Coordinates of C-alpha atoms in Angstrom, one line a residue:
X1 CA 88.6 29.9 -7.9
X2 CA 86.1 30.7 -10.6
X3 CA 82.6 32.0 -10.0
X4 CA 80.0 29.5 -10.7
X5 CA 77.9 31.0 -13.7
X6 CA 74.3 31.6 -13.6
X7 CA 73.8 31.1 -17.6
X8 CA 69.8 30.6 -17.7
X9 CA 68.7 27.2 -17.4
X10 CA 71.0 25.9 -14.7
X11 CA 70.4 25.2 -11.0
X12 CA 71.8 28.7 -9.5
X13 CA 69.8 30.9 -12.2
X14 CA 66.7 29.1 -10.6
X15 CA 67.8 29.1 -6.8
X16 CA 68.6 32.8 -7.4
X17 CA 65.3 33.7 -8.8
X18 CA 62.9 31.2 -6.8
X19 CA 65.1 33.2 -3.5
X20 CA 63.9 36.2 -4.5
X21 CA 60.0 35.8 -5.4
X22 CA 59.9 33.6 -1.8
X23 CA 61.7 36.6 -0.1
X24 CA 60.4 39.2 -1.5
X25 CA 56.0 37.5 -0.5
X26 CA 57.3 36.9 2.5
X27 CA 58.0 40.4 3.0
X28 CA 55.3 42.2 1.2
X29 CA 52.9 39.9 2.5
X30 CA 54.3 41.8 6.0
X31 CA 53.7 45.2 4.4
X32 CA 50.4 44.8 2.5
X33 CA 48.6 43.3 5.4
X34 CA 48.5 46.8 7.2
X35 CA 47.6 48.3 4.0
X36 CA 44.4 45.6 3.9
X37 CA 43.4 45.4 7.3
X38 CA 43.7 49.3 7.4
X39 CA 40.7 49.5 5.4
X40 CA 38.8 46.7 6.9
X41 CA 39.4 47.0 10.5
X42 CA 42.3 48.7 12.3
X43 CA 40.5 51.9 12.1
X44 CA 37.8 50.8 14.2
X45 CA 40.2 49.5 16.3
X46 CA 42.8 51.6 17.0
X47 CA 41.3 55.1 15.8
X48 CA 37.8 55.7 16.8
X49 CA 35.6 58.1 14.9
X50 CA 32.3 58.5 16.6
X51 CA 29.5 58.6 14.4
X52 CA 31.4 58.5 11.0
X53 CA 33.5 55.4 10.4
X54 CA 35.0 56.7 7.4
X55 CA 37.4 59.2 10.0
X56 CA 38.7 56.2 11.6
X57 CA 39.6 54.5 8.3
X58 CA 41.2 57.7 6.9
X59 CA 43.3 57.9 10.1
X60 CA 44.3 54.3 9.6
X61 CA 45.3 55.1 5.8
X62 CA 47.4 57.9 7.5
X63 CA 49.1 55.3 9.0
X64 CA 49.9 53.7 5.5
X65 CA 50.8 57.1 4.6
X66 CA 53.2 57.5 7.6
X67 CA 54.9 53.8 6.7
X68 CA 55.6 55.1 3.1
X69 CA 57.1 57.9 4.3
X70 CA 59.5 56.3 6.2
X71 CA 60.6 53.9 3.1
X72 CA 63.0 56.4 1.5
X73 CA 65.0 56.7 4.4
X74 CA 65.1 53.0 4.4
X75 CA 66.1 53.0 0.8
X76 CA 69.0 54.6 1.8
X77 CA 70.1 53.1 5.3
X78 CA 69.9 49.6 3.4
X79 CA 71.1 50.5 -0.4
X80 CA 74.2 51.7 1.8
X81 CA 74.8 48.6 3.1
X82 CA 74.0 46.4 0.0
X83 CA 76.2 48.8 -1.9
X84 CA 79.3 48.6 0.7
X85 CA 78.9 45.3 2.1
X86 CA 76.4 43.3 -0.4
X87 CA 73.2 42.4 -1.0
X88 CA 72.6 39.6 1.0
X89 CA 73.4 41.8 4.1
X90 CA 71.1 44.3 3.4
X91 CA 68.3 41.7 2.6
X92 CA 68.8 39.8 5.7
X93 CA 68.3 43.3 7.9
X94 CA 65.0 44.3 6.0
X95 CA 63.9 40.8 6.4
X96 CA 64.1 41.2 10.0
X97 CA 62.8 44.4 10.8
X98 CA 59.8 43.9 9.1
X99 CA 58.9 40.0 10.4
X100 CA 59.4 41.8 13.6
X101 CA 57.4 44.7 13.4
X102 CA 54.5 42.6 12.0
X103 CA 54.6 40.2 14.5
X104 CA 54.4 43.3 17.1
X105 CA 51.4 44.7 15.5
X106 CA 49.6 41.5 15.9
X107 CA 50.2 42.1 20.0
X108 CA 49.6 45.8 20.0
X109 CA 46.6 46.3 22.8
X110 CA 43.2 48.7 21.1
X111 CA 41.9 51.8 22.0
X112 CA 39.8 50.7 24.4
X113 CA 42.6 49.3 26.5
X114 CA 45.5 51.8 26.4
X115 CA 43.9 54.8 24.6
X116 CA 46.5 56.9 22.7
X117 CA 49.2 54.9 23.6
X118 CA 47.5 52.1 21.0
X119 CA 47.5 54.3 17.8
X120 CA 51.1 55.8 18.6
X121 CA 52.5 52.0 19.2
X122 CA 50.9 51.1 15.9
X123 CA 52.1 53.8 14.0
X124 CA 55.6 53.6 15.2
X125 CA 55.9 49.4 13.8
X126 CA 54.5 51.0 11.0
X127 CA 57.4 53.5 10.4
X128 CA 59.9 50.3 10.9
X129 CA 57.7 48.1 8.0
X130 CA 58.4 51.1 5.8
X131 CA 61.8 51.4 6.3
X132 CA 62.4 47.4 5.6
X133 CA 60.5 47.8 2.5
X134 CA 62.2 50.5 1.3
X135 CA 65.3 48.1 1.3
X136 CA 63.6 45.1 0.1
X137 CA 62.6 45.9 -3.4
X138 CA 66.3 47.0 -4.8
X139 CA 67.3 43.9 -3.2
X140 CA 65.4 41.2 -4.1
X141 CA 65.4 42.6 -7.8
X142 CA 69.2 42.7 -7.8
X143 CA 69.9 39.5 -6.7
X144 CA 68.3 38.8 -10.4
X145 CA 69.8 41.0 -12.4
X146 CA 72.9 41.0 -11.4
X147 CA 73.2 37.3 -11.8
X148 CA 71.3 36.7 -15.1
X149 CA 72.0 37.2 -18.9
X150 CA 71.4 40.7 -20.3
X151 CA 69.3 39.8 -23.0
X152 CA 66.6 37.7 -20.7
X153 CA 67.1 40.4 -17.8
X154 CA 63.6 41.6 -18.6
X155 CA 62.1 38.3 -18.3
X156 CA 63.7 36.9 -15.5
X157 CA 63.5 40.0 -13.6
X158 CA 60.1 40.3 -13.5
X159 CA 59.6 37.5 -11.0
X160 CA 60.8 39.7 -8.4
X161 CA 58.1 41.9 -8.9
X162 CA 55.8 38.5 -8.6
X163 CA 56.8 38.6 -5.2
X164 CA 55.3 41.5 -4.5
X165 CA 52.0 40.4 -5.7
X166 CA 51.9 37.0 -4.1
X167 CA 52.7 38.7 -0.9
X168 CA 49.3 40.8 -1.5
X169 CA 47.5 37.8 -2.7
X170 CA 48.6 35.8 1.1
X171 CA 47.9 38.8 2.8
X172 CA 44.5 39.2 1.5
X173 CA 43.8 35.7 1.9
X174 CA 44.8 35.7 5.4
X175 CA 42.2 38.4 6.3
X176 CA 39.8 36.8 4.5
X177 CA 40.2 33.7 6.3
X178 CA 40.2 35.3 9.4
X179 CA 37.2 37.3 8.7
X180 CA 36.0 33.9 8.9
X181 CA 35.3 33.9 12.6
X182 CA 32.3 34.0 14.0
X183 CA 30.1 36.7 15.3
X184 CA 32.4 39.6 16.7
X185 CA 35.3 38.1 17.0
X186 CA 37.6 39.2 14.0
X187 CA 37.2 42.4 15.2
X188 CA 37.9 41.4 19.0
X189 CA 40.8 39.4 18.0
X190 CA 40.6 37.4 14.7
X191 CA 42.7 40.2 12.7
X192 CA 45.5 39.5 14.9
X193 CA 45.9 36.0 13.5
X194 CA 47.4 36.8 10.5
X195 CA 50.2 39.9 12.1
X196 CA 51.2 36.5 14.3
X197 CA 51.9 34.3 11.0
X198 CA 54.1 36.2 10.3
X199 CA 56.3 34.8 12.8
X200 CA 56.0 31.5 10.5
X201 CA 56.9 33.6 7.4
X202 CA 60.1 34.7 9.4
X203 CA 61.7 31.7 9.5
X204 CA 61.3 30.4 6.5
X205 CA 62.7 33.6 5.1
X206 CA 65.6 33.8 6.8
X207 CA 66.9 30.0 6.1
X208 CA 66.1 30.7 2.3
X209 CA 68.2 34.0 2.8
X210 CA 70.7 32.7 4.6
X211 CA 71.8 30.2 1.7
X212 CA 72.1 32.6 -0.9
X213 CA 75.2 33.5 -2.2
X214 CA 75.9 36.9 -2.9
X215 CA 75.3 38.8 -7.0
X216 CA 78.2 38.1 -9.8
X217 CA 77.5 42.2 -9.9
X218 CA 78.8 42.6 -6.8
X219 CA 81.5 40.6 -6.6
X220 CA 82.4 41.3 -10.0
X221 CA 82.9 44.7 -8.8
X222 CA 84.5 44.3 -5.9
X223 CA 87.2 42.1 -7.1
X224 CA 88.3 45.9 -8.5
X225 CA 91.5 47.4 -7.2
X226 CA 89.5 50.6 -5.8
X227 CA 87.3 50.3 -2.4
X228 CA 83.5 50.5 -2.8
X229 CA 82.4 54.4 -2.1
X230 CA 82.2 55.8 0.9
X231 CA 78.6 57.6 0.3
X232 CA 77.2 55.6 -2.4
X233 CA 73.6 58.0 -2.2
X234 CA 76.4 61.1 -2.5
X235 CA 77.9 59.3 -5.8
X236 CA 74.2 58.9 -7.1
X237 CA 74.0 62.6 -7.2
X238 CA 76.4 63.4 -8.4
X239 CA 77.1 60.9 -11.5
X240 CA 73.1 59.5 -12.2
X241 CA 70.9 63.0 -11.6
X242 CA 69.0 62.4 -14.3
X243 CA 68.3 58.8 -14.1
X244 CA 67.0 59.3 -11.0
X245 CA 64.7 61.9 -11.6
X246 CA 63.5 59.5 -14.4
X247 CA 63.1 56.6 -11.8
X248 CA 61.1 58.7 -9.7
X249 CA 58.4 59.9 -12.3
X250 CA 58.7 56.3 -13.6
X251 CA 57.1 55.0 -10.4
X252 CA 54.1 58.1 -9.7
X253 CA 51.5 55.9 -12.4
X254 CA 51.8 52.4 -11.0
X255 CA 52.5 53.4 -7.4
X256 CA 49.6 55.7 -7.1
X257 CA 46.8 53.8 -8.8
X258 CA 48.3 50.5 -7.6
X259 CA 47.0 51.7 -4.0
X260 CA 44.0 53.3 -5.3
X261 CA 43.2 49.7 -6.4
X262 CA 44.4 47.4 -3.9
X263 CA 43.6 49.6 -1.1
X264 CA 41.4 52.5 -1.2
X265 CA 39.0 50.4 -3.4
X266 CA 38.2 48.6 -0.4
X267 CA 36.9 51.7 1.1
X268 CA 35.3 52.6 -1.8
X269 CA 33.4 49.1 -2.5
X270 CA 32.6 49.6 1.3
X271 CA 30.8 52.6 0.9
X272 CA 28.8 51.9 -2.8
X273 CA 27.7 48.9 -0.6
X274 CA 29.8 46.1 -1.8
X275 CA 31.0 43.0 0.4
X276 CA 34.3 42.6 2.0
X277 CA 34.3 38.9 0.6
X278 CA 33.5 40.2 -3.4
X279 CA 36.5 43.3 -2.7
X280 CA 39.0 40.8 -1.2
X281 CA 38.4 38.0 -4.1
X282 CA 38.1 40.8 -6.7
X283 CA 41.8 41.7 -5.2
X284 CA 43.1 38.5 -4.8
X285 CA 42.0 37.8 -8.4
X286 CA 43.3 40.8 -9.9
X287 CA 46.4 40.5 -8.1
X288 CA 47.2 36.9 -9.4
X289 CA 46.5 37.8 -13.0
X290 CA 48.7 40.9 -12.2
X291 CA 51.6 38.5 -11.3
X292 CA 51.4 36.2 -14.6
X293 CA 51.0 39.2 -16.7
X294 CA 54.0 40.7 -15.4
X295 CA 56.3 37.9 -16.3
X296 CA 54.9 38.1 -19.9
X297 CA 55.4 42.0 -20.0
X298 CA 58.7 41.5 -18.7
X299 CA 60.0 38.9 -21.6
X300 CA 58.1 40.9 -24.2
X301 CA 60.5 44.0 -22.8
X302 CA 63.3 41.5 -23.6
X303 CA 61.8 41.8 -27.5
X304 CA 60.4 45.7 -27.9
X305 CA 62.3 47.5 -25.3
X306 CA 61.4 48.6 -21.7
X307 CA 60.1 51.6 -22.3
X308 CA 57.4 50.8 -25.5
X309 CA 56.4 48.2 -22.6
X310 CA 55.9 50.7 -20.3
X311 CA 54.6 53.2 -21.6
X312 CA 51.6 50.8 -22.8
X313 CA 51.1 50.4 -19.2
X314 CA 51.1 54.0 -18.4
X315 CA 48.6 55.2 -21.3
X316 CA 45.9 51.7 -20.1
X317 CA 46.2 53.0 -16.6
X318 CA 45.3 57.1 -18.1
X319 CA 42.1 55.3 -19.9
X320 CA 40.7 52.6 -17.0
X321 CA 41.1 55.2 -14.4
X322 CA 37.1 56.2 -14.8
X323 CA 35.7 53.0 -15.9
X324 CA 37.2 50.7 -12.8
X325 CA 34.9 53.5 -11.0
X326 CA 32.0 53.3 -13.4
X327 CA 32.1 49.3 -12.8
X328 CA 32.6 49.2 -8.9
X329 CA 29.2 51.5 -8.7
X330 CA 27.1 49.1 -10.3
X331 CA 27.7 46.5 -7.4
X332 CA 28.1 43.7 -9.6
X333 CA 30.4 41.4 -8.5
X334 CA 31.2 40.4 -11.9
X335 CA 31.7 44.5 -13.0
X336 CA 34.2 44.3 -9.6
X337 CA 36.1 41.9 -10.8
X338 CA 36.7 43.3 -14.4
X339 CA 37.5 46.2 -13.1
X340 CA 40.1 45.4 -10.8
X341 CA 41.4 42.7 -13.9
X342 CA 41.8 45.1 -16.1
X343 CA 43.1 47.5 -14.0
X344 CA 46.0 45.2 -12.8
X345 CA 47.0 44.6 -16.1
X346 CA 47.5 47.6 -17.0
X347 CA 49.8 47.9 -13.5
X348 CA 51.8 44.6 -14.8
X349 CA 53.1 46.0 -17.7
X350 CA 54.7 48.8 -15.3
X351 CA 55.3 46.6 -12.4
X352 CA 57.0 43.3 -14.6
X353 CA 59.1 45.5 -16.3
X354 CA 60.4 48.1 -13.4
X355 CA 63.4 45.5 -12.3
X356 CA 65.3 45.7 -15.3
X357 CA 64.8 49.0 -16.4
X358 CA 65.7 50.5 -12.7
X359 CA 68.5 48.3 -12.8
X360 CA 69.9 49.3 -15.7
X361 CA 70.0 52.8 -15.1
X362 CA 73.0 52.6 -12.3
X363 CA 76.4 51.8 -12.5
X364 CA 77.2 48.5 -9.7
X365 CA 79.2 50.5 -6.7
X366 CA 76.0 52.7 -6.6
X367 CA 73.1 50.6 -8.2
X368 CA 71.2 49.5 -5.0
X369 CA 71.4 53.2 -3.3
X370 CA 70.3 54.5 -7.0
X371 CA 66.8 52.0 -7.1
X372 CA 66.2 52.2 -4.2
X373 CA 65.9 55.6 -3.6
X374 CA 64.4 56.4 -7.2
X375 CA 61.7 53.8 -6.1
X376 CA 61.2 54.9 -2.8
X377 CA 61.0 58.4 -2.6
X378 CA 58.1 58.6 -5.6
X379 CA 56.6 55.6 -3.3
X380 CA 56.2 57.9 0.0
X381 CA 54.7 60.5 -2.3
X382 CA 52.5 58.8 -4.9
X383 CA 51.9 55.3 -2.8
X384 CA 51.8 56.8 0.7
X385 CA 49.4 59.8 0.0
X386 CA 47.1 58.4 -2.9
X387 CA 44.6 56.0 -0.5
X388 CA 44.6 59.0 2.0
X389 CA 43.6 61.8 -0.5
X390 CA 41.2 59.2 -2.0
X391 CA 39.5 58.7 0.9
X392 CA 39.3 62.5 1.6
X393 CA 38.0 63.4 -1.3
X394 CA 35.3 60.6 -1.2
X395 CA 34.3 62.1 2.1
X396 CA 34.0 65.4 0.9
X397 CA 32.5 64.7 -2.8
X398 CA 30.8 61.8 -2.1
X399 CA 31.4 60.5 -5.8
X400 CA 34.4 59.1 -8.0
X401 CA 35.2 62.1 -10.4
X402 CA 37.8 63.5 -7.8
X403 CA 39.6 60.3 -7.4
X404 CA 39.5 59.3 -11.3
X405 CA 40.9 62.6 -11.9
X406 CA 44.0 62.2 -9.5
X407 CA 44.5 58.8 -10.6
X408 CA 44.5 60.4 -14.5
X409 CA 47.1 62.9 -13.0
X410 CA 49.7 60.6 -11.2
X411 CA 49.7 58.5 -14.9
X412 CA 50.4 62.1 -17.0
X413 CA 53.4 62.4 -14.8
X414 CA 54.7 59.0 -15.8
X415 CA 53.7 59.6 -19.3
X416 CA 55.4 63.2 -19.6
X417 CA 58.6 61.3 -18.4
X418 CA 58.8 58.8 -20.7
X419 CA 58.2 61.5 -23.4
X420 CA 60.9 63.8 -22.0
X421 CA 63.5 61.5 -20.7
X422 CA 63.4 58.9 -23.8
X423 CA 66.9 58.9 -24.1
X424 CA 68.3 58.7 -20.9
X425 CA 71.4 57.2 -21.0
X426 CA 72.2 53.3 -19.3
X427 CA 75.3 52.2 -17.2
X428 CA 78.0 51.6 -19.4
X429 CA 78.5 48.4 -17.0
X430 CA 74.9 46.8 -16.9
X431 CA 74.2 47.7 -20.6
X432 CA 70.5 46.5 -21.7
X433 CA 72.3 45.4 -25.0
X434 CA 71.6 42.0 -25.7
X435 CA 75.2 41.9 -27.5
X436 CA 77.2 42.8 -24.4
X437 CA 76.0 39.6 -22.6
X438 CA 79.6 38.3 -22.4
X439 CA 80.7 41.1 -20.8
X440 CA 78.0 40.9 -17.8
X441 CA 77.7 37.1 -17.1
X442 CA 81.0 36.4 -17.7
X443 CA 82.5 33.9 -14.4
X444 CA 84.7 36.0 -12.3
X445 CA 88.1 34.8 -11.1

């Protein structure tokens, strides 16, 4: 029986790509609310510092740090699976781990009540909502690209990425909401409202999951006479060295600044004096217009190529790394919210266009394992450690120069890349060749 094609325009190309912005908020929404609340509140809770509160949010950023960490290893558990026994498996188990985890944290007891055991509960649910996102991102882009036309790949494959920012945009909203309650009681037991939600989020996610069909990728490639590979991570190794190495440095720019922004700022704007209300609208704000801007950058890769796109991206972050600094130390909410604008911009036209350029890099049998870990590993490094160094070095210096400087050096490794590695070569099977369209979206008997 023939596969149903997914030619832009009809009803699957939309199911497939409102499925994967809905799955993948629903997860990040999960994984950025630790990342949030870290900086507002879970260090006073679950990591008291004495005299200096900035200790007890450093040791929650650790915490972050410890979740990215773990996100490689889920890039590989679950790119195993969506590479041997499809997609939609995979996404279903990351789904799951992380509703669960986050629903957990929202039960976890404080310091007060059972001491060490509090921190080390925390940071364990933690580990699992970095191993689920590790899985998630390869996932929820491939179920795009693997289902779309190669010469609007860039454009429709940048809504998976929108997923990620809606899911910081609920997230923040959430905490903002429950910041809401009155007198002490957010920090009592307000913050715990939105880890419960997610219980909400859960369901819904796993009914729109659970009616997805699997990619024309996949099945296109395993309607082949030879059995999937037995270790697809070995088979990256071996055949895509290169284009892995160039997915990693790919990710150090937008990774590191985009939690220097959306999460150490908080700290930061906490400590030049500015509200929690103008940090989480600033966020909120910047994230949104993040989210539409990556959908434009990723049609305009469609036009100019991924990596001119890119490497736009890479060279605004180099240049606003000071000046969103310069602006949050004026205290102006307006110079806030410019600055984190601007800044988010400059992340989209990384973000929007990572989907199709990661995806075109592997060949089918091994292109979840490939992303995945490509993303992953430069997210435990550059992600995971950036709010934590940030924060060390504000408590050391007392001033921005540090931090604009790191920021500045996470973008030069991005840049150097996409100098070095211009022509690394594609997957002969998911070419970004407008011409070979045929070829890719072809119905499968």
């Amino acid at each position: 029986m023939p596969h149903k094609s997914t030619i832009e325009g009809t009803s699957p190309t939309r199911r497939v790509v409102i499925a994967s912005v809905a799955g993948n908020t629903m997860e990040w929404y999960d994984f950025f609310l630790y990342t949030t609340a870290a900086a507002l509140v879970l260090g006073e809770v679950f990591f008291p510092s004495g005299e200096n509160p900035l200790l007890g949010t450093i040791a929650a950023l650790a915490g972050h740090a410890v979740g990215f960490a773990a996100r490689p290893i889920g890039g590989v558990v679950f790119g195993h699976i969506g590479d041997r026994r499809g997609r939609k498996a995979a996404l279903m188990g990351t789904l799951s781990l992380m509703g669960g985890a986050t629903f957990c944290m929202g039960l976890l007891p404080s310091y007060s009540t059972a001491g060490l055991l509090s921190p080390l509960l925390l940071v364990l649910l933690r580990v699992l909502q970095g191993a689920a996102a590790g899985g998630e991102w390869g996932g929820g882009v491939l179920i795009i690209t693997e289902n779309v036309p190669a010469e609007r790949r860039g454009f429709l494959a940048s809504f998976s990425s929108c997923g990620m920012g809606l899911g910081f945009v609920l997230s923040s909203l959430a905490l903002w909401l429950a910041e809401q309650v009155s007198g002490d009681g957010f920090l009592a037991w307000g913050w715990r409202l939105p880890f419960l939600a997610s219980a909400v989020i859960f369901v819904v996610g796993i009914y729109i999951r659970r009616n997805l069909g699997e990619t024309e990728g996949f099945e296109a490639d395993s309607a082949k006479a030879e059995a999937p590979a037995h270790s697809p991570l070995r088979e990256v190794l071996r055949r895509h060295p290169r284009q892995l190495l160039f997915a990693m440095a790919l990710r150090f720019a937008d990774s590191g600044a985009s939690y220097i922004f959306m999460s150490f700022s908080l700290v930061y704007g906490a400590y030049v004096g500015i509200s929690s209300s103008v940090l989480l609208w600033a966020g909120i704000v910047g994230m949104l217009v993040d989210s539409v801007m990556m959908v434009v950058f990723g049609r305009l890769s469609d036009t100019v190529g991924r990596r001119p796109v890119y490497l736009g991206g890479t060279i605004g972050m180099l240049l606003w790394a000071a000046p969103f600094f310069m602006l949050m130390d004026t205290g102006r909410p307006a110079a806030v919210w410019v600055a984190f604008i601007v800044g988010h911009i400059a992340i989209a036209a990384m973000i929007g266009v990572q989907p199709s350029y990661f995806s075109e890099l592997f060949s089918t049998s091994t292109r979840y394992s490939g992303m995945a870990l490509g993303h992953e590993l430069s997210s435990a490094i550059a992600g995971g450690l950036s709010p934590v160094a940030a924060a060390a070095l504000l408590a050391a210096t007392g001033h921005f120069p540090p931090i604009a400087l790191l920021t500045m050096g996470m973008a030069l490794v991005t840049l150097v890349a996409l100098v070095l590695f211009a022509k690394v070569p594609r997957a002969p099977e998911h070419p970004a060749d407008p011409a070979q369209k045929e070829r890719i979206s072809a119905p499968v008997a």
